[in-house]
Tab-separated table of C-alpha atoms in Angstrom:
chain	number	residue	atom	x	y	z
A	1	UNK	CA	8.129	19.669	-56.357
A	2	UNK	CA	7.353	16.242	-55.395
A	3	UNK	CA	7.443	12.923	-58.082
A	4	UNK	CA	3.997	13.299	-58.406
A	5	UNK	CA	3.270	16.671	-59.994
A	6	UNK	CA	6.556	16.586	-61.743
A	7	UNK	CA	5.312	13.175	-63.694
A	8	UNK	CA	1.772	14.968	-64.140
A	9	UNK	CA	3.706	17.883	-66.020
A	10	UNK	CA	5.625	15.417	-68.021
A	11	UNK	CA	2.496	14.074	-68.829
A	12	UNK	CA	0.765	16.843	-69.754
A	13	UNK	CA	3.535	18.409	-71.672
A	14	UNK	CA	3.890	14.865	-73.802
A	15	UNK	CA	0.339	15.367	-74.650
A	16	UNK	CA	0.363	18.752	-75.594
A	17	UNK	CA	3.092	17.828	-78.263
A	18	UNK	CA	1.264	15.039	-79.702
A	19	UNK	CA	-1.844	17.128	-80.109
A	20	UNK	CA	0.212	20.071	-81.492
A	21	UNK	CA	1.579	17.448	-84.120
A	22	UNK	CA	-1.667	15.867	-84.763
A	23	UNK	CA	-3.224	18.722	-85.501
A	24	UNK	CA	-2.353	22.251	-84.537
A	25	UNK	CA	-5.194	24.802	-85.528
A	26	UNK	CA	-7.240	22.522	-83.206
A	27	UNK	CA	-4.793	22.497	-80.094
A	28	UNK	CA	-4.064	26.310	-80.777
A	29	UNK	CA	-8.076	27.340	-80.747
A	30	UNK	CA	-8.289	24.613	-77.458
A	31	UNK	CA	-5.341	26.311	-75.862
A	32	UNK	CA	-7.042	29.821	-76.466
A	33	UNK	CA	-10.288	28.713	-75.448
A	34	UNK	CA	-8.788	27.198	-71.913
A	35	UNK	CA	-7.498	30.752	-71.297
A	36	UNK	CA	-10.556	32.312	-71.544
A	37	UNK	CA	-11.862	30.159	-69.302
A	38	UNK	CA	-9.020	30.879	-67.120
A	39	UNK	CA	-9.437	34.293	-66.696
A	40	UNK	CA	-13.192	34.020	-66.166
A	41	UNK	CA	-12.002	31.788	-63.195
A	42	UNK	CA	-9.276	34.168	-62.138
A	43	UNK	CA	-11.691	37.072	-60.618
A	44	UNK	CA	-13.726	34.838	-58.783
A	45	UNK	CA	-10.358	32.366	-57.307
A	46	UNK	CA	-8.607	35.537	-56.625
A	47	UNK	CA	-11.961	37.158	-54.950
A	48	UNK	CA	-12.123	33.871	-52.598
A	49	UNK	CA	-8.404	33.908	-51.757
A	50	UNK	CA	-9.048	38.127	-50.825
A	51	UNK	CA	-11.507	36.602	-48.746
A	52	UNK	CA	-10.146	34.273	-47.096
A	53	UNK	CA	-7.063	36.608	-46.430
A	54	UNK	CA	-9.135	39.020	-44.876
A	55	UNK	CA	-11.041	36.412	-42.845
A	56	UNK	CA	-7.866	35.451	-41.287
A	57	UNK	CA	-6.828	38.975	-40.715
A	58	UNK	CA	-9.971	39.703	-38.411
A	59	UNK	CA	-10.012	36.057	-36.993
A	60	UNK	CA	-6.519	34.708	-36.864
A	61	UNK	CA	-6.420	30.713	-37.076
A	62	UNK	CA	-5.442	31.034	-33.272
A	63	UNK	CA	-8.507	32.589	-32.395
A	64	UNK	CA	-10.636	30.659	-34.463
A	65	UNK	CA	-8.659	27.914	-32.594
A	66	UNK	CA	-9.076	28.576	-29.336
A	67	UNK	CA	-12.843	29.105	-30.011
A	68	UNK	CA	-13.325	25.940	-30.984
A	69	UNK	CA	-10.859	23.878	-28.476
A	70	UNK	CA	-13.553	25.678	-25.613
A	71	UNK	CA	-16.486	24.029	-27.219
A	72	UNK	CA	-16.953	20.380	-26.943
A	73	UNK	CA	-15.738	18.111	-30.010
A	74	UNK	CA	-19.633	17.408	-30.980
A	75	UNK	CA	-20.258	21.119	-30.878
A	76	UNK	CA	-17.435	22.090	-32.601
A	77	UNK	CA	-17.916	19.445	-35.180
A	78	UNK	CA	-21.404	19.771	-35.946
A	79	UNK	CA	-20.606	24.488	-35.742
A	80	UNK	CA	-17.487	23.550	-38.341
A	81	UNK	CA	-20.068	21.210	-40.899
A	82	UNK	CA	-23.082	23.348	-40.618
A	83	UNK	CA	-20.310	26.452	-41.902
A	84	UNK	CA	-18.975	24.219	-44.012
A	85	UNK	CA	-22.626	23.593	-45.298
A	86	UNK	CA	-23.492	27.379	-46.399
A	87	UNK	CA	-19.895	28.145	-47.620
A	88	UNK	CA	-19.061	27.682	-51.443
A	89	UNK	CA	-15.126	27.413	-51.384
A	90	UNK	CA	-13.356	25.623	-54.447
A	91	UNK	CA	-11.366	22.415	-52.492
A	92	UNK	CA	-7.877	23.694	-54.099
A	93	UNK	CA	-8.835	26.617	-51.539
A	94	UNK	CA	-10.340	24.475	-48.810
A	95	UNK	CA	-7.316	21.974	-48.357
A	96	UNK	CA	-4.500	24.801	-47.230
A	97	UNK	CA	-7.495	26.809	-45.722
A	98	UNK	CA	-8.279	23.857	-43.429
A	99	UNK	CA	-4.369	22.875	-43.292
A	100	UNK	CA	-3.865	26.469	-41.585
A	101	UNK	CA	-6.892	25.531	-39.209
A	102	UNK	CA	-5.498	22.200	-37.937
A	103	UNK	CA	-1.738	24.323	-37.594
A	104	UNK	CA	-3.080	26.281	-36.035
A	105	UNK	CA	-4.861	23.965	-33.420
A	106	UNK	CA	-8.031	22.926	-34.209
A	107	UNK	CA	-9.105	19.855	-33.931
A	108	UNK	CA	-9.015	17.418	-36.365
A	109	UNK	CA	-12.417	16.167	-36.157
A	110	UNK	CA	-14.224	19.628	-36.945
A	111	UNK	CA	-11.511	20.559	-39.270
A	112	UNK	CA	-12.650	17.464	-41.396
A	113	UNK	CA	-16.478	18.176	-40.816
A	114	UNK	CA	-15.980	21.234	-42.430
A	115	UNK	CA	-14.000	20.233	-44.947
A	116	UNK	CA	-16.165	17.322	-46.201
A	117	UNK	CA	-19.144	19.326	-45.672
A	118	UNK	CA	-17.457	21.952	-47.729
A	119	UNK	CA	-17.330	19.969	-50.521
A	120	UNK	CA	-19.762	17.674	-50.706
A	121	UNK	CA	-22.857	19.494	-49.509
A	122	UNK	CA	-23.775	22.786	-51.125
A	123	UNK	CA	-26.565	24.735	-49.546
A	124	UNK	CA	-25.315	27.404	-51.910
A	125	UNK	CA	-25.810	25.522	-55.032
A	126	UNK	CA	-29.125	23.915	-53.960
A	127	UNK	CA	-31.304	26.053	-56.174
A	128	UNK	CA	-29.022	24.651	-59.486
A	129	UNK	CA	-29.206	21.242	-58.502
A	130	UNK	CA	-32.873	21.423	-57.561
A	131	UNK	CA	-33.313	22.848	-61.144
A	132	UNK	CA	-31.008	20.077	-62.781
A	133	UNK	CA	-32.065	16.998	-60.741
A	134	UNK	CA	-35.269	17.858	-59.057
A	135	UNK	CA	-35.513	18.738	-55.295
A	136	UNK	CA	-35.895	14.709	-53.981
A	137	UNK	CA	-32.524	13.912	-55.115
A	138	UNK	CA	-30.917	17.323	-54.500
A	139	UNK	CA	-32.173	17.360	-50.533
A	140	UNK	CA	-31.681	13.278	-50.510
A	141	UNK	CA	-28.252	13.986	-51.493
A	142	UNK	CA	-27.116	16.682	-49.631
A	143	UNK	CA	-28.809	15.239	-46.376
A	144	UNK	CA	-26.918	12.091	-46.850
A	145	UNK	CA	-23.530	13.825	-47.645
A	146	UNK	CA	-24.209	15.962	-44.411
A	147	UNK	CA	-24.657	12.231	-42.172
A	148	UNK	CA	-21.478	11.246	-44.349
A	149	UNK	CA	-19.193	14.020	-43.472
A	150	UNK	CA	-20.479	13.434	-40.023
A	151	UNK	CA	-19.595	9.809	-39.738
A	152	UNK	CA	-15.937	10.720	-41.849
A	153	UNK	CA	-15.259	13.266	-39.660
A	154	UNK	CA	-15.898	11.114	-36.919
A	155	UNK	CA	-13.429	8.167	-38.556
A	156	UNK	CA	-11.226	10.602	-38.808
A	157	UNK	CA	-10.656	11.865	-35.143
A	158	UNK	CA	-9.868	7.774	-34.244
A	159	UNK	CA	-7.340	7.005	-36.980
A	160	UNK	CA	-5.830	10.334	-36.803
């Protein structure tokens, strides 16, 4: 473990004590209820990892390499954003998926498309958002995050 997550746990742990001696029905019944909540969570995380598992399986990251490295960097870029568009993947799941991609030899620049894409525009939850925030803002957004993931993924490829 790096510095990092060990100082988060310290953190977390110091917190946990002085909301156990503060008061500890509350942090008991808070405790309980973030359980719950994890095992709701656990189906679906452990449904996407199956998936992506099997994905990988049938299209090894070498293949799914070497597909990409024969189109040209545009084409690949705007194939990997436009995936990355329609796919709901949580980004805890997205990071090492698209860490395996690049290992594997894909390019940087669609790697990040899809990535960013992945998380910041969500064809998927469009319906939701349209509900919550009306449909200008929801397509305004998402068309704008699209450009943006575009333009990052671009950066990207010249720093990188």
């Amino acid at each position: 473990m790096d510095v990092f997550t060990i100082a988060i746990w310290v953190v977390t742990i110091v917190f946990l004590i002085v909301s156990l001696v503060k008061d500890k029905a509350k942090t008991k019944k808070a405790l309980k209820m973030a359980l719950g909540m994890g095992k709701g969570m656990l189906v679906s995380m452990l449904s996407i990892i199956f998936a992506i598992g099997l994905i990988f399986t049938i299209l090894p990251p070498e293949e799914i390499a070497k597909f990409v490295g024969n189109q040209s960097v545009i084409v690949a870029t705007i194939a990997a954003a436009l995936i990355g568009t329609i796919t709901l993947v949580p980004a805890f799941i997205a990071f090492p998926l698209v860490g395996t991609l690049v290992g594997a030899g894909v390019s940087v620049v669609p790697a990040v498309a899809f990535l960013t894409t992945l998380t910041m525009v969500g064809v998927v939850t469009f319906p939701l958002e349209k509900k919550e925030f009306g449909m200008k803002f929801t397509a305004v957004r998402n068309g704008l995050s699209f450009v943006f993931a575009i333009i990052i993924a671009l950066v990207m490829g010249v720093i990188i």
